[in-house]
mmCIF file of C-alpha atoms in Angstrom:
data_model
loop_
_atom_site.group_PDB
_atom_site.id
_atom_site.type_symbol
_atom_site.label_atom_id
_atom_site.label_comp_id
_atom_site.label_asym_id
_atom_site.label_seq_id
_atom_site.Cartn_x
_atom_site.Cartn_y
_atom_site.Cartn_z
ATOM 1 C CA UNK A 1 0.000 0.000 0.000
ATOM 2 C CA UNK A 2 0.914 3.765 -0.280
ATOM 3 C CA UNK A 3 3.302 4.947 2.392
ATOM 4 C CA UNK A 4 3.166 8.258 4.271
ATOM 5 C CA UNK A 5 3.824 10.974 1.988
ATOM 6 C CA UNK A 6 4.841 14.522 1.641
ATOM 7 C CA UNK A 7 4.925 17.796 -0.596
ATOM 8 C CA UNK A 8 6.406 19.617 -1.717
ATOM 9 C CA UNK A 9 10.058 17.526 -1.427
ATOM 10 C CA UNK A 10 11.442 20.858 -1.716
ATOM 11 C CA UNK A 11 10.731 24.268 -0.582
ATOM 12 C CA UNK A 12 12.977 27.446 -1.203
ATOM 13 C CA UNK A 13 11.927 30.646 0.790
ATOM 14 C CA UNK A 14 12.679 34.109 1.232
ATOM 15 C CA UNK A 15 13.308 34.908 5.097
ATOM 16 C CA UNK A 16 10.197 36.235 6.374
ATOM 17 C CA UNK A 17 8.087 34.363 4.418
ATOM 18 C CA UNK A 18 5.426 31.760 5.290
ATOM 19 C CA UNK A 19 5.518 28.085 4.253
ATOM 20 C CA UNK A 20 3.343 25.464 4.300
ATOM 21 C CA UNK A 21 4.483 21.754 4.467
ATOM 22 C CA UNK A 22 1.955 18.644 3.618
ATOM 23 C CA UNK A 23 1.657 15.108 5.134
ATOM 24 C CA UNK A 24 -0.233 12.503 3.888
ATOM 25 C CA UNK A 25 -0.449 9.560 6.783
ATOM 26 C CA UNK A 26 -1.291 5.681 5.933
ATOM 27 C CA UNK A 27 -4.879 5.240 5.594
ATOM 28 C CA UNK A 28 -5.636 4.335 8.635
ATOM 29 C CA UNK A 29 -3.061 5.222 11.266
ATOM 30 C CA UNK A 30 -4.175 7.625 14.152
ATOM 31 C CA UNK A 31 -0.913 9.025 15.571
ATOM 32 C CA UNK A 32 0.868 11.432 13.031
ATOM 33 C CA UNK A 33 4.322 13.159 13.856
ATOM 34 C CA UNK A 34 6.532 15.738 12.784
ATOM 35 C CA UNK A 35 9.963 15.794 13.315
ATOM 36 C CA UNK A 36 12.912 18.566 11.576
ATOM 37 C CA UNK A 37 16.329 17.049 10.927
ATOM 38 C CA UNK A 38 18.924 19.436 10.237
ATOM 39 C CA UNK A 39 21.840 18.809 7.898
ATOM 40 C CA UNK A 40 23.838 15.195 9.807
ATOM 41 C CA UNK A 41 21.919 15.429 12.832
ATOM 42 C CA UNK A 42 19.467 13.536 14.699
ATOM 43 C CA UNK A 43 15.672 14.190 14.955
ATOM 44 C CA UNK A 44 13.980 16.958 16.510
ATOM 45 C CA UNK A 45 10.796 16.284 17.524
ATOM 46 C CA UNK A 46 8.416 19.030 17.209
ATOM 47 C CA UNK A 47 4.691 17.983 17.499
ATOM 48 C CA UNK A 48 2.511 14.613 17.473
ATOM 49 C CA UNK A 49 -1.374 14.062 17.137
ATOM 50 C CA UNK A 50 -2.906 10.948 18.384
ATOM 51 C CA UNK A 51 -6.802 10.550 17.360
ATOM 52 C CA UNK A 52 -9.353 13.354 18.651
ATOM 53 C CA UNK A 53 -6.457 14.129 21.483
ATOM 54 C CA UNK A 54 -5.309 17.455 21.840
ATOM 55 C CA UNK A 55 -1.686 17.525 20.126
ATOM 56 C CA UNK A 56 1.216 17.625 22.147
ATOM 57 C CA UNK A 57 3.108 20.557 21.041
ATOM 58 C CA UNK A 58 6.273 20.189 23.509
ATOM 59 C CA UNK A 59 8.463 20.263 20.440
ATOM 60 C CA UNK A 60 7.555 22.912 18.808
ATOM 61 C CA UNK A 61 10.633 25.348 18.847
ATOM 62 C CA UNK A 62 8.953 28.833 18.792
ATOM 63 C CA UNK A 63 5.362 30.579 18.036
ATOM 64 C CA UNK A 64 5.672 30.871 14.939
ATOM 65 C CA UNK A 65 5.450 27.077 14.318
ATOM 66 C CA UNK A 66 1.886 25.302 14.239
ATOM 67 C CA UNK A 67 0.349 22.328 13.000
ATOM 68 C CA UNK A 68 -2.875 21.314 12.641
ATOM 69 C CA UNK A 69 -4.435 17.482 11.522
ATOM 70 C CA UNK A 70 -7.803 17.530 9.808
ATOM 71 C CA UNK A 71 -10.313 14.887 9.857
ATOM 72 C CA UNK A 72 -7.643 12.546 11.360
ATOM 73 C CA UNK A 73 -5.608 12.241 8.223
ATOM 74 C CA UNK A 74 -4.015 15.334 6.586
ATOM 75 C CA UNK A 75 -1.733 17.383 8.425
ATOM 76 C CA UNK A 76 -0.338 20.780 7.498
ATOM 77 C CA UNK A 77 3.202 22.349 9.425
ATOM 78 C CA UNK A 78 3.257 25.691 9.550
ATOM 79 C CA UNK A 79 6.273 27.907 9.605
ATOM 80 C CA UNK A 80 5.624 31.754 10.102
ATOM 81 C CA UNK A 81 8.328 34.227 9.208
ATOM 82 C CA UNK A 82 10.934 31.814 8.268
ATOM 83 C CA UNK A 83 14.338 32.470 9.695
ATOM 84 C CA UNK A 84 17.148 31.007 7.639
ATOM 85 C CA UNK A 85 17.713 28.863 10.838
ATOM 86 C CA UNK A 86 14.362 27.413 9.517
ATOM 87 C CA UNK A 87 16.197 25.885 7.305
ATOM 88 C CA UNK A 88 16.301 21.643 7.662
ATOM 89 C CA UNK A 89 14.455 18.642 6.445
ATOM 90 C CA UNK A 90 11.380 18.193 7.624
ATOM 91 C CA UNK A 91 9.681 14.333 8.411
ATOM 92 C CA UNK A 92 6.273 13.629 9.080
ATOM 93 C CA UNK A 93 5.799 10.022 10.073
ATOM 94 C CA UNK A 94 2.381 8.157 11.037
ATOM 95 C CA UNK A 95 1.824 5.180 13.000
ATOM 96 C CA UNK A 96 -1.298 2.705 13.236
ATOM 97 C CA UNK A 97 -1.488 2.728 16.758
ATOM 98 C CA UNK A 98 -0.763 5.081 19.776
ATOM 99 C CA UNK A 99 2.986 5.143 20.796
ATOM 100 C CA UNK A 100 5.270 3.641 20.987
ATOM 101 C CA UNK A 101 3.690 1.962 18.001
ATOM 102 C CA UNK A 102 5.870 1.780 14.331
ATOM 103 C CA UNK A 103 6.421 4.682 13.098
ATOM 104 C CA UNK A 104 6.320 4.893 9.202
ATOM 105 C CA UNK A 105 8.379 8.121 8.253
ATOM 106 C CA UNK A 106 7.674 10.381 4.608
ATOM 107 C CA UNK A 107 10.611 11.212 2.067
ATOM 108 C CA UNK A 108 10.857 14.413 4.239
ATOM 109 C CA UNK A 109 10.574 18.225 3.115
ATOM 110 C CA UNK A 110 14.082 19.664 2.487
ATOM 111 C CA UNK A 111 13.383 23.403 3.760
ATOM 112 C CA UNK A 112 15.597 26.157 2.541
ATOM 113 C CA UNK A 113 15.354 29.895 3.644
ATOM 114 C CA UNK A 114 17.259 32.448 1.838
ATOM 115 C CA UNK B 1 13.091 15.230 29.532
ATOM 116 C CA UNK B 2 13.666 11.776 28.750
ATOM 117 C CA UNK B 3 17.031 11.207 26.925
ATOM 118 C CA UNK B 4 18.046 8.347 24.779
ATOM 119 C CA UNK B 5 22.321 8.842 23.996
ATOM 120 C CA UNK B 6 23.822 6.903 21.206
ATOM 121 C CA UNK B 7 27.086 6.117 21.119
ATOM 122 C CA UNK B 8 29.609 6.583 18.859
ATOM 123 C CA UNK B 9 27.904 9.165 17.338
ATOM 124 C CA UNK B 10 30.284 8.693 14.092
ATOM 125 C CA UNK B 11 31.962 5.608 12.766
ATOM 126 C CA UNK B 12 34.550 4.436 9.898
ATOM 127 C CA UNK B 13 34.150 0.585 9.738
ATOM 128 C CA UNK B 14 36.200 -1.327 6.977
ATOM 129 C CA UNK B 15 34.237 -3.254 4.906
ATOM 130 C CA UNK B 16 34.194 -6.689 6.112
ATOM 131 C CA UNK B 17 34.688 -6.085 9.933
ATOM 132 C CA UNK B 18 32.455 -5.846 12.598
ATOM 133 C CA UNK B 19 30.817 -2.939 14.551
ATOM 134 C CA UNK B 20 28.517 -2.266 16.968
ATOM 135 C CA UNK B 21 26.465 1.234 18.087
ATOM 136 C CA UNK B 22 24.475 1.417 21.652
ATOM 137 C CA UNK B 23 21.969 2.937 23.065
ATOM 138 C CA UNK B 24 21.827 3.992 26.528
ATOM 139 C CA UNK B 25 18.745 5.747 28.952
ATOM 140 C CA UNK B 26 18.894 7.353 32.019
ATOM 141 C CA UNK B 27 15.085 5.304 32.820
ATOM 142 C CA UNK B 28 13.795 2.243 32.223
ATOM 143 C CA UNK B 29 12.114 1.715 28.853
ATOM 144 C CA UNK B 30 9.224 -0.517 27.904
ATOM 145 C CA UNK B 31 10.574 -0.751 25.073
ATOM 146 C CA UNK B 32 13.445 -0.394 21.994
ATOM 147 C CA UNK B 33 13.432 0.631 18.769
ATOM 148 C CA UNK B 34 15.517 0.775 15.547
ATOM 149 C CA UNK B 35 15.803 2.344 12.930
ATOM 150 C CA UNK B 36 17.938 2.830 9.737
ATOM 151 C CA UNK B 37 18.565 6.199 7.394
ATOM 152 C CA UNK B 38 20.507 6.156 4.087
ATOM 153 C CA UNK B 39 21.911 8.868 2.845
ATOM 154 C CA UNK B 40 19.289 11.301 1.734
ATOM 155 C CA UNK B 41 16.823 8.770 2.667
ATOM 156 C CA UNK B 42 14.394 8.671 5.717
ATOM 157 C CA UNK B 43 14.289 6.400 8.486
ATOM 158 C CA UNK B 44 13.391 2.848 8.063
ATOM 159 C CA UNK B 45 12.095 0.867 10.647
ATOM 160 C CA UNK B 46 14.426 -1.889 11.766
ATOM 161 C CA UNK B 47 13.316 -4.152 14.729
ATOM 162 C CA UNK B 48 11.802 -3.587 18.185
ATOM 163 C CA UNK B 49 12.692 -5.180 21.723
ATOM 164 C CA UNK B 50 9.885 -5.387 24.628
ATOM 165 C CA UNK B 51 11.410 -8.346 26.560
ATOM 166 C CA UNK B 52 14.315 -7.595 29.296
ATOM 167 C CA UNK B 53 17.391 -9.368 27.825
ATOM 168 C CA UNK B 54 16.128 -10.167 24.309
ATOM 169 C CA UNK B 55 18.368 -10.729 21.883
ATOM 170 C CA UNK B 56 16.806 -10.703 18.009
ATOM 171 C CA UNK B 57 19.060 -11.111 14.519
ATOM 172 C CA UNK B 58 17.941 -9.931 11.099
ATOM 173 C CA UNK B 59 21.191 -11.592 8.983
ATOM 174 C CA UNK B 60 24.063 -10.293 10.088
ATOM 175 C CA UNK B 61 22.314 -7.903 12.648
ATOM 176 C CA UNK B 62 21.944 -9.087 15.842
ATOM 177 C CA UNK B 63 20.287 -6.433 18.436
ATOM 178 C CA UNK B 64 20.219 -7.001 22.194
ATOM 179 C CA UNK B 65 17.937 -5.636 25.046
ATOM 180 C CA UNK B 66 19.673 -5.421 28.603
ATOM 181 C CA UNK B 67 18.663 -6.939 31.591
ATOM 182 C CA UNK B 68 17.694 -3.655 33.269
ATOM 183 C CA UNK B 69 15.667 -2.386 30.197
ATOM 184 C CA UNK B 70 18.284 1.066 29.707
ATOM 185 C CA UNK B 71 20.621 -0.079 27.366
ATOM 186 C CA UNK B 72 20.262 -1.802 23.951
ATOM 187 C CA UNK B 73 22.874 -2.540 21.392
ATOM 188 C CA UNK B 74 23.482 -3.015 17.663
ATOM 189 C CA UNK B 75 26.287 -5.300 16.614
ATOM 190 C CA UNK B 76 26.667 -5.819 12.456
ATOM 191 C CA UNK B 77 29.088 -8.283 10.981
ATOM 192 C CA UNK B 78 30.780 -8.523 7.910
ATOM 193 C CA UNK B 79 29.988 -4.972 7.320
ATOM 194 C CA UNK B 80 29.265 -4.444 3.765
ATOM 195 C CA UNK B 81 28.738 -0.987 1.478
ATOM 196 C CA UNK B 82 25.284 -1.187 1.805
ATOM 197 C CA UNK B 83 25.092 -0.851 5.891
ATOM 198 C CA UNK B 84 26.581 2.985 5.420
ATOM 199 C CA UNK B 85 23.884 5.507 7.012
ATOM 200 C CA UNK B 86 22.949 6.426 10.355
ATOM 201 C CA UNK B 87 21.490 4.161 12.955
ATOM 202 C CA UNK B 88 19.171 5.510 15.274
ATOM 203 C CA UNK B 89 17.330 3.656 18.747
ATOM 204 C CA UNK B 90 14.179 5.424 20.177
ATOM 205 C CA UNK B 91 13.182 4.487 23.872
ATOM 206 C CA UNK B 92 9.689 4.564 24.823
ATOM 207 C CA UNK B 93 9.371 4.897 28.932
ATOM 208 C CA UNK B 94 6.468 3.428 30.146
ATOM 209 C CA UNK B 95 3.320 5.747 30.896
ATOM 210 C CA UNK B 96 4.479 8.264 28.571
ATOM 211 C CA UNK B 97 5.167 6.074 25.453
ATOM 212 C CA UNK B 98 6.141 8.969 22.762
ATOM 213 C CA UNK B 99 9.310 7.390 21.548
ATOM 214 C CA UNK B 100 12.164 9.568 22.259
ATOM 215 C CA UNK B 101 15.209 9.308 19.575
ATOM 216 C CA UNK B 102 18.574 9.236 20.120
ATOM 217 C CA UNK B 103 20.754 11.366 18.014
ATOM 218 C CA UNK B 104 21.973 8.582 15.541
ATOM 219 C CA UNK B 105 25.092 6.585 15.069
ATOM 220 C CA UNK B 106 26.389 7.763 11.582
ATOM 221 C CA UNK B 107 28.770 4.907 9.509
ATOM 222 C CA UNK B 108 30.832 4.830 6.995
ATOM 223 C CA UNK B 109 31.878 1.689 5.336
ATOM 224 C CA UNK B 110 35.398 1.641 3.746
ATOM 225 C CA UNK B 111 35.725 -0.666 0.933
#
């Protein structure tokens, strides 16, 4: 079956701008993640959703990230006024099952800000 | 927070030798996993170990659960070209099961 995907696989931005990044989960799972990996380093996580829950934001770095999940599939990161220290891959990965479930990670966003 | 530490964080292995990365946690986990990135690829589920002491093998991967539940290893023989990338473990601690990564164990295979 399909795997978790995302769009765009790259994104080049002005500083100050706002971007948008996409993930499309496995049909199916209920926990979704983001994580940003910059260049050689590990995983940052930033935020998770897990059914109807409220998300647990602990990750996120600053205000002017956000996420949101719709309808239990579709989720949308949100960057506000990109810094250029924006700049990183960012993975959304879904699971089937609450943690510490499988976690099936997307091709990633590779984030630049000018 | 909850830390997971990986260590070495970088390794040269000659093709054809043996290595091995750990994982180590500060708490007890309920449980282990691993995962696998190739260069410009994403993480790739491995294996995952519940039991205290369990010991499972995937080829020439064997990966081992301590006694105490903190520490888990990942020993590779024969290393070949096609085990270069970065190893990662995520710990999961029991009543708060969000895995928590470690920051990766990063090889590169000499031929």
């Amino acid at each position: 079956g399909a795997g978790v995907s995302q769009s765009p696989s790259n994104k080049v931005t002005e500083k100050g701008k706002d971007v948008e990044l996409r993930c499309d989960p496995i049909s199916g799972h209920t926990a979704l993640y983001w994580y940003r990996q910059s260049l050689g380093q590990g995983l940052e996580f930033l935020i998770y959703f897990q059914g109807n829950s409220a998300p647990d934001k602990s990750g996120l770095p600053s205000d002017r990230f956000s996420a949101e999940r719709t309808g239990g599939s579709v989720s949308t990161l949100t960057i506000q006024r990109t810094q250029q220290e924006d700049s990183a891959v960012y993975l959304c990965a879904s699971s089937r099952l609450a943690p510490p479930d499988t976690q099936y990670f997307g091709p990633g966003t590779r984030l630049t800000v000018l | 927070g909850q830390q997971v530490m990986q260590i070495p964080q970088y390794q040269h292995v000659q093709e054809g030798e043996d290595f091995t990365t750990y994982c180590n946690s500060s708490t007890t986990l309920s449980n282990i996993q691993w995962y696998k990135q190739r260069p410009g690829g994403h993480p790739v589920f491995l294996i995952q170990l519940v039991k205290s002491g369990e010991v499972k093998k995937q080829k020439r991967l064997t990966f081992q659960f301590g006694e105490a539940k903190k520490n888990s290893s990942l020993h590779i023989t024969a290393t070949q070209t096609t085990d270069v990338g970065t190893y990662f473990c995520a710990g999961a601690v029991r009543g708060n099961n969000r895995l928590a990564f470690g920051k990766g164990n990063q090889v590169v295979v000499i031929p």
